[in-house]
XYZ file of C-alpha atoms in Angstrom:
628
model
C 26.833 -60.188 0.209
C 30.013 -58.697 -1.026
C 32.226 -56.705 1.342
C 31.119 -53.184 2.094
C 33.055 -50.244 0.676
C 36.222 -49.227 2.585
C 35.310 -45.575 2.399
C 33.525 -44.711 5.540
C 31.953 -41.612 4.278
C 30.078 -43.665 1.657
C 28.571 -45.797 4.426
C 27.838 -42.915 6.749
C 25.865 -41.078 3.641
C 23.894 -43.894 2.777
C 22.895 -44.913 6.528
C 21.928 -41.130 6.971
C 19.595 -41.220 4.102
C 15.826 -41.318 4.914
C 15.269 -43.333 1.896
C 15.838 -47.265 1.424
C 18.857 -47.949 -0.596
C 20.158 -51.211 -2.247
C 23.063 -52.022 -4.651
C 22.421 -54.816 -6.879
C 24.682 -56.416 -9.278
C 24.542 -59.327 -11.981
C 20.843 -58.052 -12.042
C 19.977 -59.753 -8.868
C 22.702 -59.961 -6.331
C 22.187 -57.675 -3.490
C 25.808 -56.145 -2.642
C 24.781 -53.443 -0.375
C 21.728 -52.160 1.603
C 21.814 -49.223 3.995
C 20.480 -49.119 7.584
C 17.047 -47.697 6.335
C 16.135 -50.551 4.152
C 16.697 -53.039 7.029
C 14.505 -50.839 9.481
C 11.775 -50.190 6.968
C 11.785 -53.906 5.731
C 12.314 -55.656 9.041
C 14.916 -57.977 7.913
C 18.590 -58.527 9.648
C 21.624 -57.887 7.957
C 22.348 -61.651 7.775
C 18.801 -62.284 6.230
C 19.743 -59.864 3.412
C 23.092 -61.371 2.836
C 21.073 -64.748 1.963
C 18.510 -63.184 -0.353
C 18.297 -61.924 -3.796
C 16.178 -58.906 -5.104
C 13.370 -60.869 -6.292
C 12.833 -62.271 -2.569
C 11.633 -58.992 -1.438
C 9.129 -58.560 -4.260
C 5.469 -59.151 -4.312
C 4.759 -62.509 -6.507
C 2.324 -60.365 -8.640
C 5.140 -57.644 -9.361
C 8.207 -60.152 -10.132
C 7.194 -59.697 -13.835
C 7.920 -55.906 -13.603
C 11.527 -56.716 -12.405
C 12.140 -59.438 -15.079
C 10.990 -57.046 -17.648
C 13.744 -54.388 -16.308
C 16.206 -56.936 -16.335
C 15.511 -57.865 -19.872
C 15.904 -54.217 -21.047
C 19.137 -54.011 -19.205
C 20.567 -57.136 -20.675
C 19.455 -55.961 -24.285
C 21.607 -52.788 -23.319
C 18.829 -50.555 -22.990
C 17.535 -48.420 -20.219
C 14.335 -48.706 -18.367
C 12.347 -46.028 -16.652
C 14.159 -44.712 -13.722
C 10.902 -44.306 -11.674
C 8.284 -46.950 -11.060
C 6.140 -48.511 -8.339
C 5.725 -51.880 -6.984
C 5.330 -53.934 -4.079
C 7.539 -55.220 -1.499
C 7.159 -57.701 1.179
C 7.961 -56.786 4.783
C 9.573 -59.930 7.069
C 6.229 -60.050 8.844
C 4.292 -60.602 5.288
C 2.652 -57.322 5.090
C 2.380 -55.379 1.728
C 4.379 -52.247 1.289
C 3.677 -50.017 -1.754
C 6.629 -48.203 -2.745
C 7.899 -45.784 -5.267
C 11.149 -46.846 -6.668
C 13.988 -44.900 -8.591
C 16.876 -47.047 -10.244
C 20.268 -45.585 -11.792
C 23.386 -47.274 -12.868
C 26.615 -46.598 -11.067
C 30.018 -48.066 -10.646
C 30.481 -49.876 -7.228
C 33.786 -51.469 -6.322
C 34.698 -51.069 -9.753
C 32.080 -52.884 -11.281
C 28.881 -52.041 -13.120
C 25.822 -51.860 -10.622
C 22.273 -50.666 -10.104
C 21.317 -48.576 -7.200
C 17.584 -48.873 -6.095
C 16.217 -46.087 -3.893
C 12.545 -46.663 -2.514
C 10.269 -44.838 -0.473
C 7.276 -46.551 1.299
C 4.113 -45.061 -0.023
C 1.841 -47.528 1.425
C -1.930 -46.825 1.711
C -4.733 -48.917 2.642
C -6.885 -48.624 -0.504
C -3.850 -48.984 -2.890
C -1.931 -52.013 -1.342
C -3.798 -54.585 -3.124
C -4.109 -52.635 -6.414
C -2.331 -53.198 -9.508
C 0.902 -51.178 -9.999
C -0.562 -50.067 -13.314
C -3.360 -48.217 -11.278
C -0.747 -46.730 -8.986
C 1.578 -45.480 -11.345
C -1.517 -43.830 -13.264
C -2.406 -42.166 -9.931
C 0.920 -40.976 -9.238
C 1.358 -39.902 -12.872
C -1.692 -37.702 -12.605
C -0.518 -36.177 -9.321
C 2.913 -35.692 -10.647
C 2.355 -34.337 -14.553
C -1.443 -33.639 -15.010
C -2.663 -31.432 -12.139
C -2.737 -27.929 -11.263
C -1.979 -28.796 -7.715
C 1.567 -29.091 -6.454
C 2.690 -31.444 -3.930
C 5.765 -31.578 -1.863
C 6.960 -34.589 0.313
C 9.486 -34.230 3.046
C 10.462 -36.148 5.893
C 10.295 -35.324 9.663
C 13.552 -33.494 9.763
C 12.342 -31.069 6.661
C 14.407 -32.725 3.943
C 12.692 -32.721 0.777
C 11.812 -36.344 -0.517
C 9.654 -35.650 -3.511
C 8.104 -32.681 -5.311
C 5.866 -32.969 -8.375
C 6.443 -31.281 -11.794
C 3.515 -28.540 -11.272
C 5.626 -27.235 -8.193
C 8.750 -27.191 -9.952
C 7.030 -25.170 -12.872
C 5.587 -22.500 -10.554
C 8.939 -22.057 -8.580
C 10.893 -22.338 -11.795
C 13.581 -25.072 -10.726
C 13.999 -28.339 -11.743
C 13.634 -31.376 -9.251
C 17.254 -32.115 -9.233
C 17.688 -28.251 -8.043
C 15.326 -28.728 -5.326
C 15.727 -32.265 -3.988
C 18.713 -31.447 -1.882
C 16.748 -28.511 -0.286
C 14.043 -27.940 2.338
C 10.834 -25.894 2.046
C 12.722 -23.274 4.218
C 15.025 -22.462 1.538
C 12.124 -21.167 -0.364
C 10.003 -19.287 2.336
C 9.207 -15.724 2.333
C 10.049 -14.142 5.590
C 6.265 -13.487 6.260
C 6.026 -17.012 6.406
C 8.776 -18.346 8.548
C 6.841 -18.372 11.694
C 3.760 -20.199 10.168
C 5.907 -22.925 8.666
C 7.888 -23.628 11.617
C 4.858 -23.810 14.008
C 3.240 -26.218 11.370
C 6.700 -28.379 11.955
C 6.120 -28.218 15.782
C 2.555 -29.131 15.406
C 3.477 -32.097 13.433
C 5.946 -33.301 15.806
C 3.398 -33.262 18.591
C 0.949 -35.205 16.516
C -1.499 -32.345 16.068
C -0.404 -31.198 12.349
C -2.215 -28.114 10.623
C -4.352 -29.239 8.081
C -4.489 -25.867 6.025
C -2.481 -22.703 6.325
C -0.853 -20.333 3.660
C 2.975 -20.042 2.800
C 4.482 -17.645 0.532
C 7.377 -19.268 -1.452
C 10.033 -17.211 -3.406
C 10.449 -18.612 -7.140
C 13.611 -18.672 -9.032
C 13.243 -15.029 -10.011
C 12.801 -13.884 -6.665
C 8.944 -13.336 -6.956
C 6.508 -14.277 -4.110
C 3.968 -16.818 -4.584
C 1.406 -17.460 -2.024
C -0.170 -21.138 -1.635
C -3.009 -22.363 0.086
C -1.330 -25.629 1.631
C -3.162 -28.825 2.808
C -0.694 -30.980 4.939
C -0.924 -34.750 5.843
C 1.447 -37.012 7.747
C 2.425 -40.163 6.158
C 2.743 -43.438 8.160
C 4.534 -46.456 7.453
C 3.182 -49.930 7.638
C 3.766 -49.869 11.538
C 1.887 -46.576 11.857
C 4.895 -44.934 12.520
C 5.105 -41.041 11.174
C 7.804 -41.122 8.461
C 7.074 -38.142 6.202
C 4.368 -35.469 5.563
C 2.932 -34.226 2.197
C 1.703 -30.925 1.402
C -0.654 -30.084 -1.475
C -0.161 -26.612 -2.686
C -2.550 -24.437 -4.498
C -1.087 -21.308 -5.868
C -3.605 -18.473 -4.799
C -1.421 -15.479 -5.485
C -3.804 -13.906 -8.054
C -6.852 -14.679 -6.038
C -5.221 -13.349 -3.028
C -4.216 -9.931 -4.950
C -7.349 -9.367 -6.136
C -9.198 -9.998 -2.905
C -6.673 -7.674 -1.075
C -7.286 -5.019 -3.866
C -11.051 -5.101 -3.441
C -10.708 -5.006 0.331
C -8.287 -1.903 -0.142
C -10.715 -0.186 -2.317
C -13.630 -0.752 -0.096
C -11.539 0.197 2.792
C -10.757 3.731 1.140
C -14.052 4.290 -0.523
C -14.707 7.376 1.898
C -11.833 10.127 1.646
C -13.511 11.896 4.605
C -12.475 9.462 7.260
C -8.987 10.830 6.835
C -7.795 14.437 8.229
C -5.983 15.099 4.866
C -4.878 14.362 1.435
C -1.258 13.009 2.651
C -2.603 10.695 5.275
C -5.368 9.299 2.950
C -2.611 8.743 0.017
C 0.033 7.487 2.438
C -2.302 4.762 3.810
C -3.290 3.792 0.290
C 0.465 3.355 -0.709
C 1.275 1.359 2.170
C -1.484 -1.094 1.563
C -0.419 -1.330 -2.120
C 3.227 -1.851 -1.796
C 2.319 -4.652 0.584
C -0.006 -6.389 -1.852
C 2.615 -6.312 -4.716
C 5.891 -6.965 -2.279
C 7.227 -3.644 -3.292
C 9.504 -1.503 -1.786
C 9.329 1.786 -3.227
C 6.132 3.882 -4.208
C 4.858 7.264 -4.995
C 1.693 9.173 -5.479
C 1.855 12.140 -7.778
C -1.278 14.096 -8.460
C -2.246 17.789 -9.159
C 1.521 18.622 -9.364
C 2.035 17.475 -5.915
C 3.703 14.445 -4.387
C 0.997 13.309 -1.979
C 2.555 10.147 -0.850
C 6.352 8.506 -1.075
C 7.775 5.439 0.260
C 11.712 4.924 -0.286
C 14.264 7.097 -1.736
C 14.041 8.376 -5.273
C 16.858 9.260 -7.589
C 18.340 12.765 -7.660
C 17.226 13.188 -11.244
C 13.696 11.631 -10.888
C 11.018 14.147 -11.994
C 7.429 13.341 -11.473
C 6.359 16.198 -13.795
C 8.399 14.622 -16.673
C 7.171 11.201 -15.869
C 3.559 12.401 -16.108
C 4.430 14.183 -19.510
C 5.994 11.304 -20.950
C 2.897 9.281 -20.060
C 0.542 11.564 -21.392
C 2.711 11.859 -24.585
C 2.633 8.272 -25.080
C -1.069 7.713 -23.955
C -0.037 5.134 -21.798
C -2.711 4.074 -19.171
C -0.207 1.971 -17.421
C 3.418 1.059 -17.924
C 5.812 -1.796 -16.957
C 9.476 -0.999 -16.889
C 11.903 -3.929 -16.293
C 15.093 -2.524 -17.774
C 16.760 0.776 -17.400
C 15.047 1.553 -14.437
C 17.896 3.260 -12.547
C 16.744 6.814 -12.922
C 13.769 5.963 -10.705
C 15.764 4.931 -7.683
C 19.103 2.896 -7.055
C 18.996 -0.588 -7.617
C 15.543 -0.469 -9.527
C 14.700 -3.591 -11.215
C 11.022 -3.349 -11.879
C 8.715 -0.396 -11.882
C 4.803 0.022 -12.707
C 3.275 3.267 -13.471
C -0.324 3.984 -13.689
C -1.842 6.987 -15.003
C -4.501 8.744 -12.557
C -7.144 10.707 -14.613
C -9.278 13.585 -13.253
C -12.027 15.059 -15.202
C -11.059 12.547 -17.762
C -7.727 14.344 -18.085
C -4.012 12.743 -17.118
C -3.652 14.397 -13.541
C -0.960 12.300 -11.977
C 0.237 8.695 -11.455
C 0.690 5.881 -8.820
C 4.080 4.158 -8.968
C 5.453 1.206 -7.166
C 8.740 -0.350 -7.630
C 11.198 -2.984 -6.446
C 14.619 -4.303 -6.284
C 13.621 -7.521 -7.449
C 13.961 -8.165 -11.218
C 10.796 -9.300 -13.072
C 8.883 -8.959 -9.906
C 5.719 -8.335 -11.384
C 3.675 -10.685 -13.671
C 1.692 -9.636 -16.545
C -1.588 -10.246 -14.268
C -0.136 -7.933 -11.816
C 0.138 -5.308 -14.124
C -3.326 -5.459 -15.311
C -4.431 -5.655 -11.734
C -2.314 -2.725 -10.573
C -3.990 -0.648 -13.398
C -7.624 -1.488 -12.279
C -6.862 -0.487 -8.733
C -5.199 2.738 -9.963
C -8.286 3.547 -12.321
C -10.877 2.670 -9.540
C -9.117 4.524 -6.585
C -8.795 7.588 -8.647
C -12.454 7.287 -9.468
C -13.546 6.602 -5.930
C -11.370 9.848 -4.857
C -12.882 12.128 -7.429
C -16.458 11.008 -7.052
C -16.019 11.489 -3.301
C -14.824 15.321 -3.750
C -17.410 15.876 -6.231
C -19.866 14.856 -3.592
C -18.221 16.835 -0.994
C -18.152 19.709 -3.259
C -21.740 19.512 -4.317
C -22.782 19.195 -0.391
C -20.487 22.157 0.515
C -21.820 24.333 -2.397
C -25.556 23.359 -1.330
C -24.665 24.376 2.064
C -23.128 27.792 0.996
C -26.064 28.485 -1.345
C -28.238 27.929 1.856
C -26.258 30.193 4.033
C -26.144 32.748 1.120
C -30.000 32.637 0.544
C -30.515 32.624 4.572
C -28.416 36.013 4.871
C -29.890 37.631 2.015
C -33.329 36.859 2.545
C -33.005 37.791 6.170
C -30.830 40.277 6.844
C -30.756 41.993 3.617
C -34.419 42.003 3.795
C -34.427 43.529 7.267
C -31.881 46.228 6.153
C -34.293 47.191 3.465
C -37.339 47.394 5.789
C -35.276 49.706 8.040
C -34.202 51.980 5.495
C -38.006 52.078 4.179
C -39.235 52.887 7.622
C -36.733 55.584 8.219
C -37.709 57.270 4.653
C -41.454 57.049 5.843
C -40.703 59.000 8.915
C -38.596 61.367 6.766
C -41.563 61.961 4.507
C -43.866 62.349 7.457
C -41.616 64.971 8.944
C -40.787 66.996 6.091
C -43.284 70.014 7.242
C -42.017 69.755 10.880
C -38.745 71.799 9.893
C -36.843 69.543 12.586
C -33.297 69.440 11.156
C -31.906 67.397 13.830
C -34.502 64.632 13.331
C -33.863 64.624 9.662
C -30.158 64.320 10.274
C -30.873 61.468 12.752
C -32.943 59.392 10.466
C -30.409 60.076 7.231
C -27.786 58.678 9.679
C -29.416 55.663 10.501
C -30.540 55.010 6.721
C -27.081 55.381 5.652
C -25.684 53.104 8.309
C -28.179 50.378 7.528
C -27.387 50.872 3.776
C -23.667 50.478 4.521
C -24.744 47.176 6.388
C -26.468 45.904 3.545
C -23.262 46.886 1.220
C -21.133 44.563 3.860
C -23.551 41.773 3.316
C -23.480 42.032 -0.310
C -19.882 42.297 -0.407
C -19.624 39.382 1.910
C -21.905 37.171 -0.167
C -19.590 38.157 -3.410
C -16.639 37.114 -1.333
C -18.083 33.862 -0.383
C -19.173 33.072 -3.992
C -15.565 33.492 -5.319
C -14.239 31.522 -2.328
C -16.251 28.462 -3.824
C -14.613 28.937 -7.178
C -11.235 29.275 -5.677
C -11.413 25.648 -4.295
C -10.785 24.647 -7.981
C -8.115 26.938 -8.658
C -5.229 26.267 -6.369
C -1.737 26.551 -8.084
C 1.773 27.539 -6.953
C 2.184 31.445 -6.358
C 5.176 33.468 -5.319
C 4.657 34.589 -1.949
C 6.681 37.672 -1.836
C 4.938 40.112 -4.434
C 1.523 38.869 -3.091
C 2.357 40.169 0.240
C 4.140 43.412 -0.940
C 1.145 44.120 -3.252
C -1.261 43.850 -0.106
C 0.992 46.269 2.060
C 1.183 48.925 -0.636
C -2.606 48.869 -1.114
C -3.170 49.110 2.558
C -0.720 52.095 2.887
C -2.721 53.951 0.227
C -5.983 53.227 1.681
C -4.933 54.467 5.294
C -3.123 57.537 3.753
C -2.202 59.920 5.521
C -1.631 57.616 8.234
C 1.815 56.214 8.250
C 2.208 52.314 8.146
C 5.781 51.241 9.384
C 6.275 47.642 8.023
C 9.260 45.574 9.107
C 9.115 42.654 6.104
C 11.530 39.752 7.131
C 11.557 36.578 4.723
C 14.887 34.362 4.957
C 14.541 33.025 1.212
C 14.390 35.271 -1.681
C 12.074 33.075 -3.544
C 9.338 31.549 -1.353
C 6.308 29.579 -3.399
C 3.037 28.730 -1.844
C 0.094 26.513 -2.853
C -2.751 28.832 -3.105
C -5.008 31.101 -5.267
C -6.032 34.451 -6.133
C -7.607 35.483 -3.072
C -4.464 34.832 -1.007
C -3.829 38.835 -1.251
C -7.440 39.337 0.223
C -6.340 37.219 3.064
C -3.326 39.650 3.657
C -5.174 42.773 3.219
C -7.678 41.678 5.733
C -5.119 40.786 8.413
C -3.101 44.176 7.806
C -6.277 46.166 7.580
C -7.364 44.612 10.990
C -3.854 45.629 12.499
C -4.235 49.216 11.439
C -8.099 49.622 12.439
C -7.078 48.509 15.906
C -3.942 50.533 16.602
C -5.187 54.006 18.059
C -1.701 55.765 17.256
C -1.675 57.493 14.191
C 1.445 55.970 13.020
C 1.218 51.910 12.765
C 4.155 49.551 13.320
C 3.616 46.248 12.063
C 6.317 43.395 11.711
C 5.587 40.633 9.260
C 7.738 37.529 9.198
C 8.025 34.232 7.205
C 9.397 30.934 8.102
C 9.341 27.344 6.918
C 8.049 24.915 9.235
C 6.820 21.276 9.125
C 3.851 19.782 10.851
C 3.224 15.771 10.728
C 5.425 15.769 7.435
C 3.546 18.640 5.842
C 5.725 21.437 4.738
C 4.131 24.801 5.535
C 5.119 28.482 5.046
C 4.011 30.401 8.213
C 3.730 34.316 7.997
C 3.353 36.022 11.291
C 1.802 39.549 11.396
C 2.744 41.250 14.812
C 1.070 44.661 15.398
C 1.505 46.801 18.706
C -2.285 48.139 18.979
C -4.835 47.737 21.545
C -4.982 43.751 21.143
C -7.996 41.390 21.289
C -9.357 39.988 24.441
C -8.775 36.210 24.726
C -12.319 35.238 25.445
C -13.329 37.300 21.955
C -10.652 35.615 19.748
C -12.799 32.419 18.922
C -15.634 34.595 17.792
C -13.765 35.778 14.658
C -13.511 32.334 12.959
C -17.239 31.400 13.830
C -19.501 30.685 10.915
C -21.857 33.352 9.811
C -25.475 33.231 10.437
C -28.356 35.117 9.762
C -28.523 38.406 11.981
C -24.522 37.947 12.603
C -23.453 40.940 14.723
C -20.206 41.053 12.418
C -22.657 42.838 9.853
C -23.437 45.530 12.130
C -19.939 47.122 12.316
C -18.191 45.061 9.940
C -16.033 43.968 12.951
C -14.254 40.770 12.223
C -15.865 40.033 8.869
C -12.428 40.264 6.947
C -10.838 37.794 9.504
C -13.542 35.188 9.315
C -13.304 35.512 5.449
C -9.630 35.206 5.433
C -9.995 31.928 7.443
C -12.572 30.717 5.040
C -10.189 31.459 2.172
C -7.303 29.670 3.880
C -9.145 26.625 4.340
C -9.764 26.155 0.738
C -5.899 26.231 0.533
C -5.656 23.669 3.376
C -4.058 26.568 5.537
C -4.789 27.977 8.763
C -5.210 31.282 10.755
C -4.904 31.976 14.400
C -4.159 34.644 17.154
C -1.774 34.945 19.807
C -0.773 37.848 22.139
C 2.394 39.642 21.271
C 3.201 39.945 24.945
C 2.144 36.440 26.661
C -0.869 36.997 29.153
C -1.445 40.668 28.176
C -3.458 40.915 25.142
C -3.443 44.794 25.497
C 0.021 44.974 24.257
C -0.797 43.896 20.848
C -1.911 40.813 18.569
C 0.248 38.117 16.579
C -1.767 36.816 13.583
C -0.233 33.687 12.479
C -1.270 32.367 8.972
C 0.120 28.917 7.697
C 0.098 27.987 4.058
C 1.221 24.726 2.193
C 4.835 25.232 0.624
C 4.687 25.178 -3.038
């Protein structure tokens, strides 16, 4: 064997390589071998110095070497990679994958031959043509990717399919390890599989998410196996990679749709849509998202640009007639560093009513099948949402109809019966000339008729409230409050109502409907009724509050009247039933109706004492309505 090169780094580099290496000059003369070659084939350095390349080759494969030598002599270039059988010093056969390349060694042309032991009992005695065909099928003609690495996580081989999915060439990958491509969610899984492999208990099947050249995540089902040398020592591992990203997303979409099939499990719209958005962002590896529906941002993740206008986005989608839109250029108006955005229009009553948006700082994150899948999800989740609300509305309406019929059939009928009885008594006593009795029966009849009127008015109000559920919009608060105040001042004239009205913002908007003024009228009316003094003092103050990320306008009505006992306060908001005592005097009906109206606006009404622990010093009625 020729003298080794004098450059120490050259020898150190080859000896550290996990693959066997030899350098051949003059076609057959071995001028260098690395330590791995000696260890794998069992020969000593002295043995190798006395041998030529053909001395290591199985007798049936010598023709392969000679054919390659002939091509080189004729100035040609044989295929770089081929399979052949080497003979171990103990006589055993070792099937190897060989790669050959031209180099200059010590100033002279040479061939470097790199080999990997791929021995497997069923293949050792098969012809190289069969083995080559098998490897060719695994390398070029399969949907499965496979990745071979040594026990120190260095890449030894990766087939064309996996290179294609990841968007790299083999030369770009060969000096890297699997960990260079792992998504953070897979780091722990992969390192655990490495530990298991070192302990002799390799994980047979697991999921890994790898990042491709464009930064897109791809989920693979990996089936791993350890490769052993002829001495039954582990030398490498192979993982077969099946790309399950499309199936995984589809499965996650179906699961998410099932999970959110019933909106009623969630306390409000914001909670529902925020949970939906969290899940869909996870499925598509996105960092920004928004749900905009019925002129409201119901859920949002990430910070959006200052000039971003959901209303304008919806108008643009509607104008273009787009059901789904994928934007991968000029996305900066959505949010800083935006590179990929998908918008899916949401339809209610077959009309564009909003959109779901997801976005990422990764360029070209979404594949065409992702866009289709996202559109399907948006359509289905909106349909689920709409159908559920239609069902809820129909149930509520049926329940309301039942209550109204119950009230009308029982209370109104009883009232008519009472009036009829009093009129009969009057008729029977016409010739008695008993004026006091006449007045008593007339007074009772009038009271019953007034009670009947209250019943009918309540039924009318409840009917309007049902329609109000579908008519919410953004309204200015101040003029509605001012109208209610003026109307009550007129109604109670000549009593003087002194109102202190404090609202820090000149323009305050709320999300409500036409019956909001009725709420304020009922609250003010109640305050005046239960103030014994001729002159009534009432303080009204509105402030912005935030409860669980929901922005509200809180209006506090503070009176100085006789107050409401603490044990009676809950009765005002109890549901009406037939024979309800509130129909007798009308007491509490207005506040009950106010609570029902506010409920349709996702608002609330409650009481507190003006002076803590002393209800006799006046009442504070607190009304909360979503801010517009």
